[in-house]
Short mmCIF file of C-alpha atoms and ligand atoms in Angstrom, two decimals:
data_model
loop_
_atom_site.label_atom_id
_atom_site.label_comp_id
_atom_site.label_asym_id
_atom_site.label_seq_id
_atom_site.Cartn_x
_atom_site.Cartn_y
_atom_site.Cartn_z
CA MET J 705 -135.30 124.09 -60.49
CA LYS J 706 -132.25 123.37 -58.38
CA LYS J 707 -128.58 122.55 -59.33
CA SER J 708 -128.46 118.76 -60.23
CA ILE J 709 -125.33 116.49 -60.70
CA THR J 710 -125.25 114.13 -63.66
CA TYR J 711 -122.52 112.14 -64.95
CA VAL J 712 -121.67 112.72 -68.70
CA CYS J 713 -119.44 110.34 -70.97
CA SER J 714 -116.70 112.58 -72.54
CA GLU J 715 -116.75 110.21 -75.60
CA CYS J 716 -120.38 109.93 -76.65
CA GLY J 717 -121.98 112.48 -74.28
CA CYS J 718 -124.51 110.08 -72.82
CA VAL J 719 -125.88 111.15 -69.62
CA HIS J 720 -125.96 108.90 -66.53
CA ASP J 721 -127.64 109.41 -63.17
CA ARG J 722 -124.87 108.23 -61.29
CA TRP J 723 -121.21 107.36 -61.63
CA GLN J 724 -120.07 104.14 -63.10
CA GLY J 725 -116.79 102.63 -64.53
CA LYS J 726 -118.11 101.94 -67.86
CA CYS J 727 -120.37 104.05 -70.42
CA ARG J 728 -123.51 102.00 -70.77
CA GLU J 729 -123.83 103.77 -74.50
CA CYS J 730 -120.20 103.51 -76.12
CA GLY J 731 -118.79 101.06 -73.75
CA SER J 732 -115.61 103.28 -72.98
CA TRP J 733 -114.02 103.04 -69.54
CA ASP J 734 -113.44 105.82 -67.15
CA SER J 735 -114.83 108.38 -69.37
CA LEU J 736 -117.89 109.66 -67.02
CA VAL J 737 -117.26 113.54 -65.75
CA GLU J 738 -119.42 114.94 -63.09
CA THR J 739 -121.37 117.66 -64.37
CA VAL J 740 -123.53 120.25 -62.55
CA ASN J 741 -126.48 121.17 -64.47
CA GLU J 742 -127.64 124.78 -63.80
CA PRO J 743 -131.25 125.56 -63.54
CA ALA J 744 -132.61 126.73 -66.93
CA PRO J 745 -134.01 130.32 -67.24
CA ALA J 746 -137.66 130.60 -66.55
CA LYS J 747 -139.33 129.83 -70.01
CA LYS J 748 -141.13 132.62 -71.72
CA THR J 749 -144.73 132.16 -72.81
CA ALA J 750 -145.11 131.83 -76.34
CA GLN J 751 -146.95 135.15 -77.19
CA THR J 752 -146.59 134.95 -80.98
CA LYS J 753 -149.32 132.30 -80.76
CA THR J 754 -151.74 134.25 -79.19
CA SER J 755 -151.12 137.42 -81.26
CA GLY J 756 -151.39 135.10 -84.38
CA VAL J 757 -148.20 136.43 -86.17
CA ARG J 758 -146.56 133.70 -88.15
CA GLN J 759 -143.05 133.40 -87.64
CA SER J 760 -142.19 130.94 -90.39
CA VAL J 761 -141.20 132.31 -93.87
CA GLU J 762 -141.97 130.95 -97.14
CA LEU J 763 -138.72 129.59 -98.79
CA SER J 764 -139.39 130.90 -102.30
CA LYS J 765 -140.21 134.45 -100.77
CA MET J 766 -137.06 134.61 -98.92
CA LYS J 767 -134.63 137.17 -99.84
CA PHE J 768 -131.11 135.91 -100.59
CA ASP J 769 -128.27 137.95 -99.24
CA ALA J 770 -125.15 136.58 -101.59
CA ASN J 771 -123.03 138.27 -98.91
CA GLU J 772 -123.89 135.71 -96.36
CA GLU J 773 -122.15 132.99 -98.37
CA LYS J 774 -119.28 135.12 -99.35
CA ARG J 775 -116.08 132.97 -99.73
CA SER J 776 -112.63 134.45 -98.92
CA SER J 777 -109.62 132.43 -100.07
CA THR J 778 -107.32 131.11 -97.23
CA GLY J 779 -104.49 131.72 -99.64
CA ILE J 780 -103.49 128.47 -99.21
CA SER J 781 -105.03 126.61 -102.20
CA GLU J 782 -105.03 122.98 -101.12
CA LEU J 783 -106.99 124.15 -97.82
CA ASP J 784 -109.35 126.13 -100.19
CA ARG J 785 -109.93 122.73 -102.08
CA ALA J 786 -110.60 121.03 -98.91
CA LEU J 787 -113.18 123.77 -97.90
CA GLY J 788 -114.88 123.57 -101.08
CA GLY J 789 -113.49 126.68 -102.34
CA GLY J 790 -112.49 129.05 -99.49
CA ILE J 791 -113.73 130.14 -95.98
CA VAL J 792 -117.45 131.15 -95.78
CA ARG J 793 -118.26 134.30 -93.80
CA SER J 794 -119.83 133.69 -90.50
CA SER J 795 -119.07 129.85 -90.63
CA VAL J 796 -117.61 127.92 -87.97
CA THR J 797 -114.86 125.22 -88.86
CA LEU J 798 -113.56 122.69 -86.55
CA LEU J 799 -110.05 121.75 -87.27
CA SER J 800 -109.03 118.63 -85.52
CA GLY J 801 -105.90 116.32 -85.42
CA GLU J 802 -103.44 114.37 -83.33
CA PRO J 803 -101.03 116.57 -81.36
CA GLY J 804 -97.90 117.83 -83.22
CA ILE J 805 -99.56 117.35 -86.60
CA GLY J 806 -99.33 120.84 -87.65
CA LYS J 807 -102.49 122.49 -86.70
CA SER J 808 -101.05 125.25 -85.05
CA THR J 809 -98.54 125.89 -87.82
CA LEU J 810 -101.14 125.69 -90.47
CA LEU J 811 -103.38 128.51 -88.41
CA LEU J 812 -100.40 130.69 -88.27
CA GLN J 813 -99.70 130.27 -92.16
CA ILE J 814 -103.46 131.29 -92.75
CA CYS J 815 -102.81 134.37 -90.59
CA SER J 816 -99.91 135.34 -92.83
CA CYS J 817 -101.81 134.48 -96.20
CA MET J 818 -105.33 136.22 -95.49
CA THR J 819 -103.77 139.78 -95.75
CA GLU J 820 -106.97 141.52 -96.12
CA GLN J 821 -108.45 140.39 -93.04
CA LYS J 822 -108.25 141.39 -89.32
CA ILE J 823 -107.40 138.19 -87.32
CA LEU J 824 -107.83 137.53 -83.64
CA TYR J 825 -105.63 134.50 -82.78
CA VAL J 826 -106.69 133.35 -79.27
CA THR J 827 -104.35 130.56 -77.80
CA GLY J 828 -104.98 128.72 -74.52
CA GLU J 829 -102.23 126.29 -75.05
CA GLU J 830 -98.97 128.43 -75.77
CA SER J 831 -97.56 131.73 -74.57
CA ALA J 832 -97.50 134.86 -76.74
CA ALA J 833 -93.67 134.38 -76.80
CA GLN J 834 -93.87 130.84 -78.25
CA ILE J 835 -96.29 132.02 -80.95
CA LYS J 836 -94.23 134.92 -81.75
CA LEU J 837 -91.17 132.84 -82.11
CA ARG J 838 -92.67 130.54 -84.36
CA ALA J 839 -94.36 133.29 -86.33
CA LYS J 840 -90.76 134.60 -86.78
CA ARG J 841 -89.66 131.37 -87.93
CA LEU J 842 -92.43 131.10 -90.44
CA GLY J 843 -91.63 134.74 -91.65
CA ILE J 844 -94.96 136.03 -90.65
CA GLU J 845 -94.65 139.83 -90.42
CA ARG J 846 -97.86 141.48 -91.62
CA ASP J 847 -100.17 143.62 -89.44
CA ASN J 848 -103.69 143.24 -88.36
CA ILE J 849 -103.03 139.87 -86.67
CA PHE J 850 -104.07 140.10 -82.81
CA LEU J 851 -102.64 137.63 -80.45
CA LEU J 852 -104.79 136.78 -77.10
CA CYS J 853 -103.26 134.52 -74.55
CA GLU J 854 -106.72 133.81 -72.73
CA THR J 855 -108.96 130.84 -71.81
CA ASP J 856 -111.74 132.76 -70.14
CA ILE J 857 -114.60 132.90 -72.59
CA ASP J 858 -116.22 135.98 -71.20
CA SER J 859 -112.84 137.94 -71.98
CA ILE J 860 -112.66 136.55 -75.20
CA LEU J 861 -116.21 137.54 -76.13
CA SER J 862 -115.58 141.03 -74.79
CA GLU J 863 -112.37 141.16 -76.93
CA ILE J 864 -114.34 140.17 -79.96
CA ASN J 865 -116.85 142.81 -79.31
CA GLU J 866 -114.08 145.52 -79.29
CA LEU J 867 -112.00 144.43 -82.10
CA SER J 868 -114.64 142.98 -84.25
CA PRO J 869 -112.19 140.75 -86.38
CA ASP J 870 -113.07 139.05 -89.56
CA ILE J 871 -111.45 135.82 -88.72
CA LEU J 872 -111.43 134.25 -85.24
CA ILE J 873 -109.00 131.48 -84.29
CA ILE J 874 -109.21 129.52 -81.19
CA ASP J 875 -106.39 127.05 -80.32
CA SER J 876 -108.03 125.04 -78.86
CA VAL J 877 -111.72 124.72 -77.83
CA GLN J 878 -110.78 122.05 -75.25
CA THR J 879 -108.75 124.61 -73.14
CA MET J 880 -111.49 127.34 -73.01
CA VAL J 881 -113.50 127.68 -69.74
CA ASP J 882 -116.88 129.34 -68.86
CA ARG J 883 -116.30 130.30 -65.20
CA SER J 884 -120.24 129.98 -64.53
CA LEU J 885 -119.77 126.19 -64.84
CA SER J 886 -117.81 124.38 -61.99
CA SER J 887 -116.55 121.58 -64.22
CA SER J 888 -112.85 121.65 -65.41
CA PRO J 889 -111.76 122.64 -68.97
CA GLY J 890 -112.10 119.85 -71.48
CA SER J 891 -115.29 118.47 -69.81
CA VAL J 892 -118.35 117.88 -71.88
CA ALA J 893 -120.16 120.55 -70.35
CA GLN J 894 -117.24 123.04 -70.69
CA VAL J 895 -116.75 122.33 -74.34
CA ASN J 896 -120.47 122.39 -75.31
CA ARG J 897 -121.00 125.77 -73.44
CA THR J 898 -117.80 127.54 -74.65
CA ALA J 899 -118.29 126.40 -78.41
CA ALA J 900 -121.82 127.44 -78.16
CA SER J 901 -121.16 131.00 -77.02
CA LEU J 902 -118.32 131.16 -79.75
CA ILE J 903 -120.73 129.98 -82.53
CA SER J 904 -123.28 132.32 -81.62
CA ALA J 905 -120.73 135.38 -81.33
CA SER J 906 -119.55 134.03 -84.78
CA LYS J 907 -123.03 134.23 -86.21
CA GLN J 908 -123.78 137.59 -84.79
CA SER J 909 -120.60 139.53 -85.71
CA LYS J 910 -120.36 137.62 -89.11
CA MET J 911 -116.71 136.54 -88.73
CA ALA J 912 -115.53 133.12 -89.74
CA THR J 913 -114.21 131.12 -86.78
CA ILE J 914 -111.86 128.27 -86.72
CA LEU J 915 -111.80 126.07 -83.70
CA VAL J 916 -109.08 123.79 -83.02
CA GLY J 917 -110.20 120.53 -81.49
CA HIS J 918 -108.21 117.71 -80.01
CA VAL J 919 -108.47 114.06 -81.04
CA ASN J 920 -108.29 111.14 -78.40
CA LYS J 921 -106.21 108.08 -78.77
CA ASP J 922 -108.64 106.34 -81.36
CA GLY J 923 -108.33 109.37 -83.64
CA VAL J 924 -111.95 110.82 -83.22
CA ILE J 925 -112.45 114.61 -81.70
CA ALA J 926 -112.14 114.36 -78.08
CA GLY J 927 -115.34 115.81 -76.28
CA PRO J 928 -118.99 115.38 -77.12
CA LYS J 929 -120.05 114.22 -80.66
CA LEU J 930 -122.35 117.03 -80.35
CA LEU J 931 -119.49 119.44 -81.10
CA GLU J 932 -119.41 118.29 -84.76
CA HIS J 933 -122.93 118.78 -85.06
CA MET J 934 -122.89 122.23 -83.88
CA VAL J 935 -120.32 123.58 -86.34
CA ASP J 936 -120.60 124.15 -90.12
CA VAL J 937 -117.35 122.31 -91.30
CA VAL J 938 -115.33 119.56 -89.68
CA LEU J 939 -111.78 119.16 -91.10
CA TYR J 940 -109.55 116.17 -90.23
CA PHE J 941 -105.57 116.82 -90.43
CA GLU J 942 -104.02 113.48 -90.69
CA GLY J 943 -100.62 112.05 -91.39
CA GLU J 944 -97.92 109.88 -90.00
CA ARG J 945 -95.77 112.12 -87.81
CA SER J 946 -92.67 110.25 -88.80
CA GLN J 947 -93.38 111.08 -92.37
CA SER J 948 -93.55 114.60 -93.91
CA CYS J 949 -96.79 114.06 -95.77
CA ARG J 950 -99.90 115.61 -94.41
CA VAL J 951 -103.68 115.20 -95.61
CA ILE J 952 -106.55 117.52 -94.66
CA ARG J 953 -109.78 116.24 -95.37
CA ALA J 954 -113.42 117.54 -94.75
CA ILE J 955 -115.68 115.26 -93.00
CA LYS J 956 -118.59 117.51 -92.88
CA ASN J 957 -119.19 120.62 -94.94
CA ARG J 958 -122.31 122.67 -95.11
CA TYR J 959 -121.07 124.85 -97.88
CA GLY J 960 -119.67 122.24 -100.39
CA SER J 961 -118.55 118.80 -100.95
CA THR J 962 -116.55 116.56 -98.60
CA ASN J 963 -114.78 114.67 -101.23
CA GLU J 964 -111.83 116.74 -101.86
CA ILE J 965 -108.60 116.71 -99.82
CA GLY J 966 -105.61 118.81 -99.63
CA LEU J 967 -102.02 117.66 -99.44
CA PHE J 968 -99.15 119.32 -97.73
CA GLU J 969 -95.51 118.42 -96.79
CA MET J 970 -94.15 119.46 -93.33
CA THR J 971 -90.69 121.32 -93.91
CA ASP J 972 -88.51 123.55 -91.63
CA THR J 973 -90.23 126.42 -92.93
CA GLY J 974 -93.65 125.23 -92.14
CA LEU J 975 -96.19 123.49 -94.30
CA GLU J 976 -95.85 123.37 -98.12
CA GLU J 977 -98.58 122.62 -100.58
CA VAL J 978 -98.18 119.87 -102.63
CA PRO J 979 -99.92 120.86 -106.14
CA ASP J 980 -99.15 117.42 -108.01
CA PRO J 981 -99.56 114.65 -105.57
CA SER J 982 -99.09 112.09 -108.24
CA LYS J 983 -95.67 113.35 -109.07
CA ARG J 984 -94.83 113.65 -105.64
CA LEU J 985 -95.93 110.40 -104.13
CA TRP J 986 -94.56 108.18 -107.20
CA GLU J 987 -91.29 110.29 -108.21
CA ASP J 988 -89.26 108.73 -105.02
CA SER J 989 -90.60 105.35 -105.17
CA PRO J 990 -88.18 102.67 -105.87
CA LYS J 991 -88.71 101.03 -109.31
CA ASN J 992 -88.07 97.30 -109.96
CA VAL J 993 -88.49 96.04 -106.62
CA SER J 994 -91.16 93.14 -105.82
CA GLY J 995 -93.91 93.64 -103.57
CA SER J 996 -94.76 97.14 -104.81
CA CYS J 997 -97.49 98.33 -107.21
CA PRO J 998 -98.77 101.96 -108.01
CA VAL J 999 -102.38 102.31 -108.17
CA CYS J 1000 -104.76 105.26 -108.93
CA LEU J 1001 -107.35 106.57 -106.39
CA MET J 1002 -110.06 109.33 -106.89
CA GLU J 1003 -109.69 111.92 -104.13
CA GLY J 1004 -112.74 113.97 -104.86
CA THR J 1005 -112.38 114.90 -108.66
CA ARG J 1006 -108.59 114.50 -108.57
CA PRO J 1007 -106.98 111.52 -109.55
CA ILE J 1008 -103.79 110.46 -107.44
CA ILE J 1009 -101.22 107.99 -108.17
CA ALA J 1010 -100.08 106.37 -105.23
CA GLU J 1011 -97.95 103.04 -104.11
CA VAL J 1012 -98.84 100.15 -102.01
CA GLN J 1013 -96.28 97.88 -100.71
CA ALA J 1014 -96.54 94.45 -99.56
CA LEU J 1015 -94.26 92.54 -97.27
CA ILE J 1016 -94.87 88.76 -96.64
CA THR J 1017 -92.54 86.90 -94.44
CA LYS J 1018 -92.75 83.47 -92.87
CA SER J 1019 -94.27 83.79 -89.43
CA PRO J 1020 -92.33 82.76 -86.20
CA PHE J 1021 -95.74 82.71 -84.41
CA ASN J 1022 -98.69 80.39 -84.09
CA THR J 1023 -100.92 83.26 -85.15
CA PRO J 1024 -99.47 85.11 -87.95
CA LYS J 1025 -99.33 88.77 -87.76
CA ARG J 1026 -101.35 90.88 -90.09
CA LEU J 1027 -100.67 94.99 -90.20
CA SER J 1028 -102.08 97.19 -92.63
CA THR J 1029 -101.39 101.05 -93.01
CA GLY J 1030 -103.50 103.14 -95.19
CA VAL J 1031 -105.90 99.89 -96.16
CA ASP J 1032 -108.68 98.91 -94.24
CA TYR J 1033 -107.77 95.80 -92.14
CA ASN J 1034 -110.86 93.94 -93.13
CA ARG J 1035 -110.50 94.51 -96.83
CA MET J 1036 -107.01 93.22 -96.42
CA SER J 1037 -108.32 89.95 -94.90
CA ILE J 1038 -110.93 89.61 -97.82
CA LEU J 1039 -108.23 90.19 -100.31
CA LEU J 1040 -106.05 87.59 -98.83
CA ALA J 1041 -108.89 85.14 -98.33
CA VAL J 1042 -109.80 85.68 -102.40
CA LEU J 1043 -106.27 84.62 -103.12
CA GLU J 1044 -106.08 81.61 -100.89
CA LYS J 1045 -109.21 80.42 -102.27
CA ARG J 1046 -108.84 81.20 -106.06
CA LEU J 1047 -105.09 80.90 -106.44
CA GLY J 1048 -104.26 78.39 -103.75
CA LEU J 1049 -101.63 80.77 -102.22
CA LYS J 1050 -100.87 80.12 -98.51
CA PHE J 1051 -100.99 82.58 -96.10
CA TYR J 1052 -101.73 80.84 -92.77
CA ASP J 1053 -98.06 80.55 -91.86
CA LYS J 1054 -97.28 84.04 -92.85
CA ASP J 1055 -96.94 87.46 -91.49
CA VAL J 1056 -98.46 89.99 -93.98
CA TYR J 1057 -97.75 93.76 -93.88
CA LEU J 1058 -99.30 96.31 -96.09
CA ASN J 1059 -98.50 100.14 -96.33
CA VAL J 1060 -99.47 102.95 -98.47
CA ILE J 1061 -96.85 105.46 -99.04
CA GLY J 1062 -97.21 109.22 -98.26
CA GLY J 1063 -99.74 108.56 -95.41
CA LEU J 1064 -102.61 108.35 -97.82
CA ARG J 1065 -105.69 106.09 -96.89
CA PHE J 1066 -107.40 103.77 -99.54
CA ASP J 1067 -111.20 104.17 -99.27
CA GLU J 1068 -112.04 103.11 -102.68
CA THR J 1069 -112.08 99.30 -103.82
CA ALA J 1070 -110.54 100.67 -107.13
CA THR J 1071 -107.15 99.90 -105.45
CA ASP J 1072 -107.99 96.11 -104.86
CA LEU J 1073 -106.11 94.85 -108.03
CA GLY J 1074 -102.99 97.20 -106.94
CA ILE J 1075 -102.97 95.33 -103.55
CA ILE J 1076 -103.33 91.91 -105.08
CA THR J 1077 -100.78 92.52 -107.50
CA ALA J 1078 -98.19 93.77 -104.76
CA ILE J 1079 -99.03 90.83 -102.75
CA ILE J 1080 -98.59 88.30 -105.56
CA SER J 1081 -95.43 90.25 -106.74
CA CYS J 1082 -94.09 89.95 -103.01
CA ILE J 1083 -95.07 86.15 -102.30
CA ARG J 1084 -93.57 85.04 -105.85
CA ASP J 1085 -90.71 87.23 -105.67
CA ILE J 1086 -91.61 88.92 -109.12
CA LYS J 1087 -90.25 92.40 -109.79
CA LEU J 1088 -92.72 94.41 -111.59
CA ASP J 1089 -91.41 96.91 -114.21
CA GLY J 1090 -91.92 100.47 -113.12
CA GLY J 1091 -94.07 101.26 -116.06
CA THR J 1092 -97.05 99.22 -115.00
CA ILE J 1093 -99.92 100.38 -112.77
CA ALA J 1094 -103.10 98.38 -111.53
CA ILE J 1095 -106.53 99.93 -111.24
CA GLY J 1096 -109.72 97.69 -110.54
CA GLU J 1097 -112.00 96.16 -107.96
CA VAL J 1098 -111.82 92.48 -107.12
CA GLY J 1099 -114.76 90.45 -106.17
CA LEU J 1100 -115.27 87.52 -103.95
CA SER J 1101 -115.17 85.06 -106.63
CA GLY J 1102 -111.77 86.68 -107.85
CA GLU J 1103 -113.37 88.38 -110.79
CA CYS J 1104 -112.18 91.85 -111.73
CA ARG J 1105 -114.88 94.48 -111.69
CA ALA J 1106 -115.34 97.90 -113.69
CA ILE J 1107 -114.99 101.06 -111.67
CA ASN J 1108 -115.95 104.63 -112.09
CA SER J 1109 -114.01 107.68 -113.40
CA MET J 1110 -111.77 105.25 -115.54
CA ASP J 1111 -110.91 107.82 -118.08
CA LEU J 1112 -109.59 110.42 -115.75
CA ARG J 1113 -107.39 107.58 -114.12
CA ILE J 1114 -106.16 106.56 -117.28
CA LYS J 1115 -105.15 109.99 -118.39
CA GLU J 1116 -103.25 110.59 -114.95
CA ALA J 1117 -101.50 107.58 -115.61
CA ALA J 1118 -100.43 108.43 -118.89
CA ARG J 1119 -99.29 111.85 -117.69
CA LEU J 1120 -96.88 110.34 -115.43
CA GLY J 1121 -95.69 108.26 -118.01
CA PHE J 1122 -96.98 104.68 -117.37
CA GLU J 1123 -96.80 102.25 -120.23
CA ARG J 1124 -99.10 99.61 -119.11
CA ILE J 1125 -102.48 99.62 -117.22
CA LEU J 1126 -103.81 96.21 -115.73
CA MET J 1127 -107.59 96.89 -115.57
CA PRO J 1128 -110.84 95.31 -115.79
CA LYS J 1129 -112.10 93.91 -119.09
CA ARG J 1130 -115.32 95.46 -118.73
CA ALA J 1131 -113.94 98.63 -118.21
CA ILE J 1132 -111.84 98.65 -121.40
CA ASP J 1133 -115.00 97.65 -123.36
CA ARG J 1134 -116.89 100.55 -122.15
CA LEU J 1135 -114.25 103.09 -122.81
CA LYS J 1136 -115.46 105.38 -125.50
CA ILE J 1137 -111.87 106.58 -126.58
CA LYS J 1138 -109.12 104.35 -126.40
CA PRO J 1139 -105.81 106.30 -125.05
CA SER J 1140 -102.78 106.22 -127.36
CA GLY J 1141 -99.46 105.49 -126.15
CA ILE J 1142 -100.54 103.44 -123.11
CA LYS J 1143 -101.38 99.52 -123.33
CA LEU J 1144 -104.71 98.47 -121.80
CA VAL J 1145 -104.13 94.93 -120.54
CA PRO J 1146 -107.68 93.25 -119.86
CA ILE J 1147 -108.11 91.36 -116.41
CA ARG J 1148 -111.14 89.40 -116.06
CA SER J 1149 -110.04 87.59 -112.91
CA VAL J 1150 -107.10 87.01 -110.48
CA TYR J 1151 -106.22 84.12 -112.90
CA ASP J 1152 -105.51 86.49 -115.86
CA LEU J 1153 -103.47 88.77 -113.20
CA ILE J 1154 -100.96 85.93 -112.52
CA ASN J 1155 -100.50 85.67 -116.36
CA ALA J 1156 -100.25 89.30 -116.68
CA ILE J 1157 -97.59 89.75 -113.81
CA ASP J 1158 -95.65 86.65 -115.09
CA GLU J 1159 -95.70 87.90 -118.82
CA LYS J 1160 -93.74 91.01 -118.24
CA ARG J 1161 -91.24 90.79 -115.51
CA GLY J 1162 -89.09 93.76 -114.68
CA GLU J 1163 -85.46 93.02 -115.15
P1 TYD M 1152 -97.67 122.17 -84.21
O1 TYD M 1152 -98.39 123.14 -85.38
O2 TYD M 1152 -97.41 122.78 -82.93
O3 TYD M 1152 -98.94 120.90 -84.01
P2 TYD M 1152 -100.24 120.94 -83.32
O4 TYD M 1152 -100.73 122.20 -83.00
O5 TYD M 1152 -101.00 120.11 -84.37
O6 TYD M 1152 -99.94 120.19 -82.11
O7 TYD M 1152 -96.74 121.42 -85.25
C1 TYD M 1152 -95.48 121.03 -84.33
C2 TYD M 1152 -94.87 120.22 -85.16
O8 TYD M 1152 -94.45 120.79 -86.34
C3 TYD M 1152 -93.39 119.82 -84.55
O9 TYD M 1152 -93.27 118.72 -84.22
C4 TYD M 1152 -92.38 120.50 -85.30
C5 TYD M 1152 -93.02 120.52 -86.80
N1 TYD M 1152 -92.77 121.73 -87.58
C6 TYD M 1152 -91.71 121.58 -88.45
O10 TYD M 1152 -91.48 120.46 -88.90
N2 TYD M 1152 -91.63 122.84 -89.33
C7 TYD M 1152 -92.10 123.80 -88.95
O11 TYD M 1152 -91.70 125.11 -89.64
C8 TYD M 1152 -92.98 124.11 -87.70
C9 TYD M 1152 -93.44 125.54 -87.37
C10 TYD M 1152 -93.35 122.93 -87.11
MG1 MG M 1153 -101.15 123.26 -81.50
#
């Protein structure tokens, strides 16, 4: 077979025969990259078939080597939590996030914490002097960290062979090149080929590999989606760059659950763990202001108290503005529609802004009641007293619905000193043990909510 040229979409990996401005699969513009396909090596004839040797193994008779799944702690417990208990030997992890969010900082901190391991840090983005400077600033002084400023994959592989490190860090996979391909670094073909080489090296030499992946403007990992399928663990490092809070979230994990998140704060001395997120997020919140309500969300097994803020102003535009940070835009529209229909509140001439403090994201409907409380509190200018929290889902008829893990959420609210919980009546009925020292206010629908907010205004 001769070399052939195809055009591959750098967003979704769809292959086209000729160049065109828009990808027919994902609809993105100017994303097709010319790719030279190398002829595949001649196929070996399947000898095993003729010799009659079966290659599949019966699962129950397979030997299990516990060492294969051996986890080592990264020394950063919030990261361990997101990874499901530590980094697994010969696993490949993809760490992605926006530029400047702190990926390189986190990786250098891992280097300093994993004192037992031999680490090879390959950088294709920064010079050795830059890394050294940062390491000095972060106070990293231990031995056994090897730095390699290289982008050529063959040189990197030979260095891996020579050094046989326990941990390999590649910062970033988009800068790596395989010289046998003519396409430029970061193209679909290059990312695929170099990642595949690194993954097979990782499996062969049983080292844990962390690949840094860039994200594009929409926040998804740049390059082929295939990359996410190839690796064992995909971590997203998120947060508002203007704020100091950072969240690490597993999107895929072949060795554990993807529910847990890790929380960090960016300081002058690098990333610091936030072991008690509820306290950190709730402590600095202004109390006794209208348009703000604490809620409790579950991040994996951990309840976290966060604050949602609403700001509603008269719109100077024909089409009012709706903006939400941390709350799904469609969810906000639904909740506004429920309030318009059920309580007769008017939003058609008002701008609505919603914001979740600390860079968290609400993925649960358990935060509905809190969002609605913040909106009502703002539009009617009622200050809630600081001791009230709202937990529950709101349906389209304005009814308040029970949610899961209510016991854990109540416990967390009590721990932080809340005095009153606005929660679904059904959830209160279902509680086996009624908590003492905290008042549970039953809410059947948004009508009850209005009364509950009115009943105890903050002064
Ligand atoms: P970096 O790890 O270089 O980001 P990435 O590799 O994801 O692109 O982080 C750079 C940002 O982090 C930079 O804007 C400054 C900030 N930072 C601190 O605030 N404190 C620190 O101690 C360090 C090392 C970085
Ligand atoms: Mg970096």
